[in-house]
Coordinates of C-alpha atoms and ligand atoms in Angstrom, one line a residue:
M1 CA -17.0 28.9 -30.0
T2 CA -16.2 30.9 -26.4
A3 CA -13.2 32.9 -26.2
R4 CA -11.3 29.5 -23.9
N5 CA -13.4 25.9 -24.1
P6 CA -14.6 24.9 -20.3
K7 CA -12.7 22.3 -18.9
L8 CA -12.9 19.0 -17.6
F9 CA -12.5 16.7 -14.8
V10 CA -13.8 13.0 -14.5
K11 CA -12.1 11.6 -11.2
S12 CA -12.8 7.3 -11.4
Y13 CA -12.9 5.2 -8.3
G14 CA -14.0 1.9 -8.6
C15 CA -14.5 -0.6 -11.5
Q16 CA -13.6 -0.5 -14.9
M17 CA -16.9 -0.3 -16.1
N18 CA -16.6 3.7 -14.9
V19 CA -13.5 3.8 -16.3
Y20 CA -15.6 3.8 -19.8
D21 CA -18.6 5.5 -18.6
A22 CA -15.9 8.1 -17.2
E23 CA -14.6 8.4 -21.1
R24 CA -18.6 8.3 -22.2
M25 CA -19.1 11.4 -19.6
A26 CA -16.1 13.2 -21.7
D27 CA -17.9 12.3 -25.5
A28 CA -20.6 13.3 -23.8
L29 CA -19.7 16.7 -23.7
A30 CA -17.5 17.3 -26.1
P31 CA -19.4 18.5 -28.8
E32 CA -20.5 21.4 -25.8
G33 CA -16.4 22.4 -26.3
Y34 CA -15.0 21.0 -23.5
V35 CA -11.8 19.6 -23.3
A36 CA -10.2 17.7 -20.8
A37 CA -8.2 19.9 -17.4
E38 CA -5.3 18.7 -16.7
S39 CA -6.4 18.3 -12.0
A40 CA -9.5 19.8 -10.4
E41 CA -8.3 22.9 -9.5
D42 CA -7.4 23.8 -13.4
A43 CA -11.5 22.4 -14.1
D44 CA -15.0 24.3 -14.6
V45 CA -16.7 21.4 -14.0
I46 CA -15.6 18.3 -11.4
V47 CA -17.3 15.1 -12.1
L48 CA -17.0 12.6 -8.8
N49 CA -17.2 9.2 -10.5
T50 CA -17.3 6.9 -7.3
C51 CA -16.9 3.4 -6.4
H52 CA -20.4 2.5 -3.3
I53 CA -18.9 -1.4 -3.3
R54 CA -17.0 -1.9 0.1
E55 CA -17.0 1.4 2.5
K56 CA -13.4 3.1 2.1
A57 CA -14.3 3.6 -1.7
A58 CA -17.6 5.1 -0.3
E59 CA -16.1 7.1 2.1
K60 CA -14.0 8.5 -0.7
V61 CA -16.2 11.1 -2.2
Y62 CA -16.4 12.5 1.0
S63 CA -13.4 13.1 1.9
E64 CA -12.5 14.6 -1.8
L65 CA -15.6 17.2 -0.9
G66 CA -14.0 18.3 1.3
R67 CA -10.7 18.9 -0.5
I68 CA -12.7 20.6 -3.3
R69 CA -15.4 23.4 -1.2
K70 CA -11.9 24.2 0.6
M71 CA -9.6 24.4 -2.7
K72 CA -12.9 26.2 -3.8
A73 CA -13.4 29.4 -0.4
E74 CA -8.4 29.4 -1.0
T75 CA -9.3 30.4 -4.7
G76 CA -11.8 31.9 -5.0
R77 CA -13.1 29.4 -8.7
A78 CA -17.0 28.8 -8.0
P79 CA -16.4 24.4 -10.8
L80 CA -19.4 23.4 -11.6
V81 CA -19.7 19.4 -8.5
A82 CA -21.1 16.4 -9.9
V83 CA -21.6 12.9 -7.7
A84 CA -21.8 10.5 -11.0
G85 CA -21.6 6.2 -10.6
C86 CA -22.5 4.1 -7.9
V87 CA -22.3 6.2 -4.5
A88 CA -24.5 8.6 -6.6
Q89 CA -26.4 5.9 -7.6
A90 CA -27.1 4.9 -3.3
E91 CA -27.1 7.7 -1.8
G92 CA -29.2 10.8 -4.6
A93 CA -30.4 13.2 -2.9
E94 CA -28.7 12.7 0.9
I95 CA -25.3 14.0 -1.6
L96 CA -26.6 16.9 -1.2
K97 CA -27.7 17.7 2.3
R98 CA -24.2 16.2 3.3
A99 CA -22.6 17.9 0.7
S100 CA -23.7 20.8 0.4
V101 CA -20.1 22.1 -2.4
V102 CA -22.2 19.1 -4.0
D103 CA -24.2 20.5 -8.0
L104 CA -25.9 17.9 -9.6
V105 CA -26.3 14.2 -8.8
V106 CA -26.0 12.2 -11.6
G107 CA -26.1 7.9 -10.9
P108 CA -24.3 4.6 -13.9
Q109 CA -27.4 4.7 -15.9
S110 CA -28.5 8.2 -17.0
I111 CA -24.6 9.7 -17.8
Q112 CA -26.0 10.2 -21.4
R113 CA -28.6 12.7 -19.5
L114 CA -25.6 14.5 -18.3
P115 CA -25.0 17.3 -20.4
E116 CA -28.5 18.5 -19.5
L117 CA -28.0 18.3 -16.3
L118 CA -24.9 19.8 -16.0
R119 CA -27.5 23.1 -17.8
Q120 CA -29.6 23.0 -15.4
A121 CA -27.4 23.1 -12.3
K122 CA -25.4 26.3 -14.4
A123 CA -28.8 27.8 -13.6
G124 CA -28.9 27.2 -9.7
A125 CA -31.0 24.0 -9.8
R126 CA -29.7 20.7 -8.1
P127 CA -31.0 18.2 -10.3
V128 CA -30.8 14.5 -9.3
D129 CA -31.1 11.5 -11.3
T130 CA -30.9 8.4 -10.3
D131 CA -33.3 6.9 -13.1
F132 CA -32.0 3.5 -14.2
A133 CA -33.0 4.1 -18.0
V134 CA -29.9 1.3 -19.0
E135 CA -31.2 0.6 -22.7
E136 CA -31.8 4.4 -23.7
K137 CA -27.8 5.2 -22.1
F138 CA -26.8 2.5 -24.5
E139 CA -28.7 3.9 -27.2
R140 CA -27.2 8.0 -26.1
L141 CA -23.8 7.2 -25.0
A142 CA -21.9 9.2 -26.9
A143 CA -19.5 7.8 -29.5
P144 CA -16.2 9.3 -29.1
A145 CA -14.4 11.4 -32.5
P146 CA -11.4 9.2 -34.0
K147 CA -8.8 12.1 -32.5
A148 CA -10.3 11.4 -28.7
I149 CA -9.9 6.5 -29.1
R150 CA -6.4 7.2 -30.2
G151 CA -5.7 9.8 -27.6
R152 CA -6.6 7.0 -25.4
G153 CA -4.2 4.6 -26.9
V154 CA -4.4 1.1 -28.3
T155 CA -6.5 -0.7 -25.9
A156 CA -9.8 0.1 -25.4
F157 CA -13.0 -1.4 -22.2
L158 CA -16.4 -1.4 -24.0
T159 CA -19.3 -2.1 -21.8
V160 CA -21.7 -5.3 -23.8
Q161 CA -23.9 -5.8 -20.2
E162 CA -24.2 -3.9 -17.0
G163 CA -26.3 -4.9 -13.5
C164 CA -27.0 -7.8 -12.0
D165 CA -29.7 -10.0 -10.7
K166 CA -27.6 -12.4 -8.6
F167 CA -27.5 -11.0 -6.0
C168 CA -25.0 -12.2 -2.8
T169 CA -25.2 -10.8 -0.1
F170 CA -22.5 -8.8 0.5
C171 CA -22.8 -6.2 -2.5
V172 CA -24.0 -3.5 -3.1
V173 CA -24.6 -3.9 -7.1
P174 CA -27.4 -5.2 -7.5
Y175 CA -28.8 -1.9 -6.0
T176 CA -26.2 0.4 -7.8
R177 CA -26.5 -1.1 -11.2
G178 CA -30.4 -2.3 -11.4
A179 CA -31.1 -5.2 -12.9
E180 CA -29.2 -7.2 -15.7
A181 CA -29.4 -5.8 -19.0
S182 CA -27.4 -6.5 -22.0
R183 CA -26.2 -4.0 -25.1
P184 CA -27.4 -6.1 -28.9
V185 CA -25.3 -7.3 -31.1
A186 CA -24.8 -4.5 -33.2
Q187 CA -24.6 -1.8 -30.9
V188 CA -21.3 -3.7 -30.1
V189 CA -20.1 -5.2 -33.0
A190 CA -20.1 -0.7 -34.2
E191 CA -18.5 0.5 -30.7
A192 CA -15.7 -2.4 -31.8
E193 CA -15.5 -1.4 -35.4
R194 CA -15.2 2.3 -34.6
L195 CA -12.4 1.1 -32.3
A196 CA -11.2 -0.5 -34.6
A197 CA -10.7 1.3 -37.2
A198 CA -9.1 4.7 -34.3
G199 CA -5.9 1.9 -34.2
V200 CA -7.4 -0.4 -30.8
R201 CA -5.4 -3.2 -31.4
E202 CA -6.5 -5.0 -28.3
I203 CA -10.5 -4.4 -26.9
T204 CA -12.0 -5.0 -23.0
L205 CA -16.2 -6.2 -23.1
L206 CA -17.2 -5.5 -20.0
G207 CA -19.9 -6.7 -17.7
Q208 CA -20.9 -7.0 -14.3
N209 CA -21.4 -10.4 -15.3
V210 CA -20.5 -10.3 -18.8
D211 CA -20.7 -14.1 -19.5
A212 CA -23.8 -14.0 -18.0
Y213 CA -23.9 -11.9 -21.9
H214 CA -27.2 -11.6 -24.0
G215 CA -28.0 -8.6 -26.2
E216 CA -30.0 -9.1 -29.3
G217 CA -28.3 -10.7 -32.3
P218 CA -29.6 -9.4 -35.7
D219 CA -31.3 -12.3 -36.5
G220 CA -33.8 -10.7 -33.1
R221 CA -33.2 -13.8 -31.6
P222 CA -29.9 -13.3 -28.5
W223 CA -26.6 -14.2 -28.9
S224 CA -24.5 -15.7 -26.2
L225 CA -21.4 -14.0 -24.9
A226 CA -19.2 -17.0 -26.7
R227 CA -21.3 -16.0 -30.4
L228 CA -20.4 -12.1 -29.7
L229 CA -16.7 -13.4 -29.1
Y230 CA -16.3 -15.4 -32.4
R231 CA -18.1 -12.2 -34.4
L232 CA -15.8 -9.5 -32.7
A233 CA -12.8 -11.9 -33.4
E234 CA -13.5 -11.5 -37.3
I235 CA -12.9 -7.3 -37.3
E236 CA -9.7 -6.2 -39.0
G237 CA -7.2 -4.3 -36.4
V238 CA -8.6 -6.4 -33.6
A239 CA -5.8 -8.4 -32.1
R240 CA -6.8 -9.4 -28.6
L241 CA -10.4 -9.4 -26.7
R242 CA -11.1 -10.0 -23.2
Y243 CA -13.6 -10.4 -21.5
T244 CA -14.7 -9.4 -17.0
T245 CA -16.2 -10.2 -14.8
S246 CA -17.4 -14.0 -15.5
H247 CA -19.1 -15.4 -12.4
P248 CA -18.7 -19.5 -12.7
R249 CA -22.1 -20.2 -12.9
D250 CA -22.4 -18.1 -15.8
M251 CA -19.8 -20.3 -17.7
D252 CA -20.5 -22.1 -20.3
D253 CA -19.7 -25.3 -23.4
D254 CA -19.2 -22.2 -26.0
L255 CA -17.8 -19.9 -24.1
I256 CA -15.0 -22.7 -23.3
A257 CA -14.4 -23.4 -26.6
A258 CA -14.3 -19.9 -27.2
H259 CA -11.1 -20.1 -25.6
R260 CA -9.5 -23.2 -27.7
D261 CA -11.2 -21.9 -30.9
L262 CA -10.1 -17.8 -31.3
A263 CA -6.1 -17.0 -31.1
A264 CA -7.1 -13.6 -30.7
L265 CA -9.3 -14.4 -27.3
M266 CA -6.6 -14.3 -24.8
P267 CA -5.6 -17.5 -22.5
Y268 CA -6.1 -15.5 -19.8
L269 CA -9.8 -15.5 -16.8
H270 CA -10.5 -13.4 -14.0
L271 CA -13.0 -16.1 -12.2
P272 CA -14.1 -14.9 -8.6
V273 CA -14.3 -17.6 -5.7
Q274 CA -14.6 -15.5 -2.7
S275 CA -14.4 -18.2 -0.8
G276 CA -12.9 -21.6 -1.1
S277 CA -15.1 -22.8 2.2
D278 CA -18.9 -24.5 1.0
R279 CA -20.9 -23.1 4.4
I280 CA -19.7 -19.9 3.1
L281 CA -20.5 -19.7 -0.1
K282 CA -23.8 -21.0 0.3
A283 CA -24.2 -17.8 3.4
M284 CA -22.5 -15.6 0.1
N285 CA -25.6 -17.0 -2.3
R286 CA -22.4 -17.5 -5.1
K287 CA -24.7 -20.5 -5.9
H288 CA -21.9 -23.0 -6.5
T289 CA -19.5 -25.2 -4.3
A290 CA -15.5 -25.3 -4.4
D291 CA -15.9 -28.4 -6.0
D292 CA -17.3 -26.9 -8.7
Y293 CA -15.2 -23.8 -9.3
L294 CA -12.4 -26.3 -9.1
R295 CA -13.8 -28.5 -12.0
L296 CA -14.5 -25.7 -14.8
V297 CA -11.7 -23.8 -14.0
D298 CA -9.6 -27.8 -15.1
R299 CA -11.9 -27.5 -18.4
V300 CA -11.3 -24.6 -19.4
R301 CA -7.8 -25.1 -19.0
E302 CA -8.5 -28.5 -21.1
A303 CA -9.6 -26.4 -23.3
R304 CA -6.3 -24.3 -24.2
P305 CA -3.4 -25.5 -21.8
D306 CA -2.1 -22.4 -21.7
L307 CA -4.7 -20.1 -20.1
A308 CA -3.6 -18.6 -16.4
L309 CA -6.4 -17.4 -13.5
S310 CA -6.9 -13.9 -11.7
G311 CA -9.3 -14.0 -8.7
D312 CA -11.0 -12.1 -5.9
F313 CA -11.7 -13.5 -2.8
I314 CA -13.6 -11.6 -0.1
V315 CA -12.5 -12.6 3.8
G316 CA -14.1 -12.4 7.0
F317 CA -17.7 -12.5 5.9
P318 CA -20.0 -12.8 8.8
G319 CA -19.5 -16.5 10.2
E320 CA -16.3 -17.1 8.4
T321 CA -14.7 -19.4 11.1
E322 CA -10.3 -20.8 10.9
S323 CA -11.3 -23.4 9.0
D324 CA -13.4 -21.3 6.3
F325 CA -10.3 -19.4 6.2
E326 CA -7.8 -21.8 6.0
A327 CA -11.1 -23.9 3.0
T328 CA -10.0 -21.1 0.5
L329 CA -6.4 -21.2 0.9
A330 CA -7.0 -24.6 -0.2
I331 CA -8.8 -23.4 -2.7
A332 CA -6.4 -20.2 -3.7
R333 CA -4.0 -23.2 -3.3
A334 CA -5.5 -25.7 -5.4
A335 CA -6.7 -22.9 -8.3
A336 CA -3.0 -22.0 -8.6
Y337 CA -3.8 -18.8 -9.1
A338 CA -1.9 -15.3 -11.3
S339 CA -2.7 -13.1 -10.3
A340 CA -5.5 -12.2 -7.2
F341 CA -7.8 -9.4 -5.5
T342 CA -8.9 -9.9 -2.0
F343 CA -11.0 -7.6 0.3
K344 CA -11.5 -8.0 3.8
Y345 CA -15.2 -8.6 4.0
S346 CA -16.9 -5.0 4.6
P347 CA -20.3 -4.4 5.4
R348 CA -23.0 -2.4 2.7
P349 CA -25.8 -0.9 3.8
G350 CA -29.2 -2.5 2.6
T351 CA -27.4 -6.5 2.0
P352 CA -28.8 -8.3 3.6
A353 CA -24.7 -9.6 5.7
A354 CA -24.9 -6.2 7.0
E355 CA -27.6 -7.8 8.8
R356 CA -25.4 -10.7 11.0
D357 CA -25.1 -10.9 14.4
D358 CA -22.0 -12.8 14.1
Q359 CA -19.2 -10.0 12.7
V360 CA -15.7 -10.5 12.2
D361 CA -13.6 -9.3 14.3
D362 CA -11.1 -6.3 12.1
G363 CA -8.3 -8.0 14.1
V364 CA -9.2 -11.6 13.1
K365 CA -9.8 -10.5 9.0
S366 CA -6.1 -8.5 9.1
E367 CA -5.0 -11.3 10.4
R368 CA -7.0 -13.0 7.5
L369 CA -6.1 -11.2 4.3
H370 CA -2.3 -10.8 5.3
R371 CA -1.7 -14.8 4.7
L372 CA -4.6 -15.3 2.2
Q373 CA -2.1 -12.2 0.1
A374 CA 0.8 -14.2 1.2
L375 CA -0.4 -16.8 -0.7
I376 CA -0.5 -14.9 -3.9
A377 CA 2.2 -12.8 -4.4
E378 CA 3.7 -16.1 -4.4
Q379 CA 2.0 -17.8 -6.8
Q380 CA 2.0 -14.1 -8.6
T381 CA 6.0 -13.9 -8.2
E382 CA 6.1 -18.2 -8.8
F383 CA 3.4 -17.7 -12.3
A384 CA 6.1 -14.7 -14.0
R385 CA 9.1 -17.1 -13.2
S386 CA 7.9 -20.1 -15.6
L387 CA 7.4 -16.9 -18.1
V388 CA 10.9 -16.4 -18.3
G389 CA 12.5 -18.8 -21.5
R390 CA 9.6 -18.9 -22.8
R391 CA 7.7 -17.2 -26.5
I392 CA 4.9 -14.9 -25.8
D393 CA 3.1 -12.6 -27.2
V394 CA 3.4 -8.9 -26.7
L395 CA 0.7 -6.1 -27.5
L396 CA 2.8 -2.4 -27.1
D397 CA 1.3 -0.2 -25.5
R398 CA 3.1 3.0 -25.0
P399 CA 7.4 4.1 -24.6
G400 CA 9.2 2.5 -22.6
R401 CA 9.8 2.8 -18.4
H402 CA 13.6 4.3 -19.6
P403 CA 15.5 5.1 -23.4
G404 CA 16.1 2.9 -25.1
Q405 CA 13.2 0.8 -23.9
V406 CA 9.1 0.2 -25.5
A407 CA 6.4 -1.6 -22.9
G408 CA 3.3 -3.4 -23.3
R409 CA 1.4 -6.4 -22.3
S410 CA 1.9 -10.2 -22.1
P411 CA -1.0 -11.4 -22.8
Y412 CA -2.1 -12.1 -19.1
L413 CA -1.3 -8.2 -18.5
Q414 CA 2.3 -8.5 -16.6
P415 CA 4.1 -4.9 -18.4
V416 CA 6.8 -6.1 -20.4
Q417 CA 9.8 -3.8 -21.4
L418 CA 11.9 -4.8 -24.5
P419 CA 13.9 -2.6 -25.8
A420 CA 12.6 0.4 -28.5
S421 CA 14.0 -1.9 -31.2
S422 CA 10.9 -4.8 -31.4
G423 CA 7.9 -2.2 -32.8
S424 CA 6.1 0.2 -32.8
V425 CA 3.2 0.8 -30.1
G426 CA 0.3 -1.1 -31.5
D427 CA 2.8 -3.5 -32.7
V428 CA 1.8 -7.2 -31.8
V429 CA 5.7 -8.8 -31.5
E430 CA 6.2 -12.8 -30.8
A431 CA 8.4 -11.7 -27.8
V432 CA 11.2 -15.1 -25.5
V433 CA 10.8 -13.2 -21.3
T434 CA 14.0 -13.5 -20.6
D435 CA 13.6 -11.6 -16.9
V436 CA 11.6 -11.1 -14.2
G437 CA 11.0 -7.5 -11.5
P438 CA 9.4 -6.5 -8.6
N439 CA 6.7 -5.0 -11.3
S440 CA 7.0 -6.6 -15.1
L441 CA 8.3 -8.5 -16.4
F442 CA 11.4 -8.1 -19.9
A443 CA 11.5 -9.8 -22.9
A444 CA 13.0 -10.1 -26.1
P445 CA 12.6 -10.0 -29.7
A446 CA 11.7 -13.0 -31.0
G447 CA 14.4 -13.5 -32.9
D448 CA 17.0 -12.0 -31.9
A449 CA 16.3 -14.9 -28.2
R450 CA 16.5 -17.9 -30.6
E451 CA 20.1 -16.7 -31.7
R452 CA 21.1 -16.6 -28.2
P453 CA 22.3 -19.8 -25.0
R454 CA 18.5 -19.6 -22.0
V455 CA 19.7 -17.8 -19.2
L456 CA 17.7 -18.3 -15.9
V457 CA 17.6 -15.6 -13.7
E458 CA 16.0 -15.2 -10.1
A459 CA 13.1 -12.8 -9.5
T460 CA 13.8 -10.5 -7.5
A461 CA 10.1 -9.5 -6.0
Ligands
SAH501 N1 -19.9 -9.1 -11.1 C1 -18.9 -9.5 -10.1 C2 -18.1 -8.4 -9.2 C3 -18.3 -7.3 -8.9 S1 -18.4 -6.8 -6.9 C4 -18.9 -11.1 -9.5 O1 -19.4 -11.8 -9.0 O2 -17.4 -11.6 -9.2 C5 -15.8 -6.3 -8.0 C6 -15.8 -7.4 -6.6 O3 -15.4 -6.9 -5.1 C7 -16.3 -9.2 -5.8 O4 -15.2 -9.9 -6.3 C8 -16.0 -9.7 -4.3 O5 -14.0 -9.9 -3.7 C9 -15.8 -7.9 -4.2 N2 -16.7 -7.3 -3.0 C10 -18.3 -6.8 -3.1 N3 -18.5 -6.9 -1.8 C11 -17.4 -6.2 -1.0 C12 -17.4 -6.1 0.2 N4 -18.7 -5.7 0.8 N5 -16.8 -6.6 0.8 C13 -15.4 -6.7 0.1 N6 -15.7 -6.6 -1.0 C14 -16.4 -6.6 -1.6
SF4_502 FE1 -22.3 -8.2 -7.2 FE2 -22.2 -11.1 -6.7 FE3 -23.6 -9.8 -8.6 FE4 -21.0 -9.8 -8.4 S1 -22.8 -11.5 -8.9 S2 -22.2 -7.7 -8.8 S3 -20.2 -10.0 -6.8 S4 -24.4 -9.6 -7.0
F3S503 FE1 -17.4 0.4 -7.2 FE2 -20.2 0.4 -8.6 FE3 -18.0 0.2 -10.4 S1 -20.1 -0.2 -6.3 S2 -17.0 -1.6 -8.2 S3 -18.0 1.5 -9.4 S4 -19.8 -1.3 -10.1

C-alpha cells in the first residue's frame, strides 16, 4: 500500500448505462487501492465517460478536456486522463490527435481492461482499446464490495443487455455499443443477489433494447426479459423492479403479463415512440406505426390499469413537415404521458438520416420542441395532480430536503417528501399524496392520512 491511496474521478455523460459502467470502472480499480476523488482537481486519474448520441453531448468532452488542460497548466498537477464511453468508441485514436491531454481511450465494451490500460498509460504509451469484447466484459465485470454498494444507496442499475441491431436511421448506438448481446441469467441473478444482500431495494434492469433480452438460462435455453423478471422478483429484499429502455417492437405478451402478475414490477413504462407520423416512423426505420404503438399501450394498461407512461420524442427529423409534427402532438395527447424526454434531431456522422438533403431548419426545430415540451409539461402536471388523495408506495431513499422530512420515490419515479417519522431509508411505506410541488410530491403515511379529511391542493407547478 502506498502512503496515500490514488484518487479516481469519473465523470459520466449520457444514459444510465454509462452510470452503470462508471461504477464498474470504480469497482475494477478499487482492488488497486483507488478511492473516489471529490473533483477532477483532486484526482490522480480522470475518466470522462462520454456520450455520442447528439452533437451537444459529444462536444462536451472537448470542452471538458480543455478545462483539464488548463487546470494541469495552472496547478502543475499531472493526472492521467482517460476518455471512455461512446465518443471513445466512435472516434478512437482521433481523440489522441485532437486532444494532447488524453492519455488513453477505452470503449464501453472494454472497460474491464481499464487497470491494464492505465498501467500502459503510466509507462508512457497512449493506448486505444475499442474492441467489441462484450462477452469478456460481462464475464470480467468487477463485482462491487458490499460497502461500495451501500455507499451508492438503496437503488441500483444492473445491465442485462447491451448493444442494438435495430439501426434507426438517426442513431449512433448500434455503432458505439455494437451488436445486441444479453448476459446469462445466472450472472444477472448473482449480481442482483449481491445487491439485495447489501441492502438494495430497487433494481433497474438496463439495456439499449432491454425487452430484446434473450440471455442463456440455467436450462441452456434463451430466457425472455419477462422470465428473468419473475426470477428476480423471488430474491429476498428486492421490493421493486424496473427496466429501461424498451422498444415497442420487442414488448411481447409475456412481458405485458408480467406487468399484471408481478407486484414488484413498477407500473411505470418508458416506451419511446420518437414520432407520431407513420411517414416519419418509416423513414426512421422504427418498424411500427403510430397505431401499433397506441394499441400496445392500451394492452399494457389493460394488464396494469395504474400504469403510467413515459417516452422519448425527436422533433425535426429530416423531411418532417408541420403536419407530421402535428401527428406527434396527437400521439402524445392520445398516449397521455406522465413524463417524456424531447429532443431536437441532431445529425450524427455515419448515420443514414444525416446524409439526407431535406434537413429541417434549426429555428423550426426549436419552435416544434417548444410546443411539444409545453404539452408534455401540462401532462406531467396533470398526472401529478391526479395522484393527490391517492395511496402510493414510496421507497424511502435519502434524508429529506428539510429537517423533519425523509425523501423517497413514487412508483413513477417522482421525488416524494414525507415526515421523517414515516420510516427509515430503505423502507417501502404506504403513503397518501397530499400536495404537488414544482418538482416533487408531498405525502403522509397512509395510517395518519386516513384520519384526516382529504384536502385537494392546487398544483404550484
Ligand atoms: N434504445 C432506445 C433509445 C436510446 S437513445 C430506443 O430505441 O428507444 C435515447 C433517445 O435519444 C432516443 O430514444 C431518441 O429519442 C434520442 N436520440 C437518439 N438519436 C438522436 C439524434 N440523432 N438526435 C436527437 N435525438 C436522438
Ligand atoms: Fe438507437 Fe433505435 Fe437502437 Fe434505440 S432501437 S438504440 S434508437 S438504433
Ligand atoms: Fe449516449 Fe452511448 Fe448511452 S451514445 S445515450 S452513452 S449508449
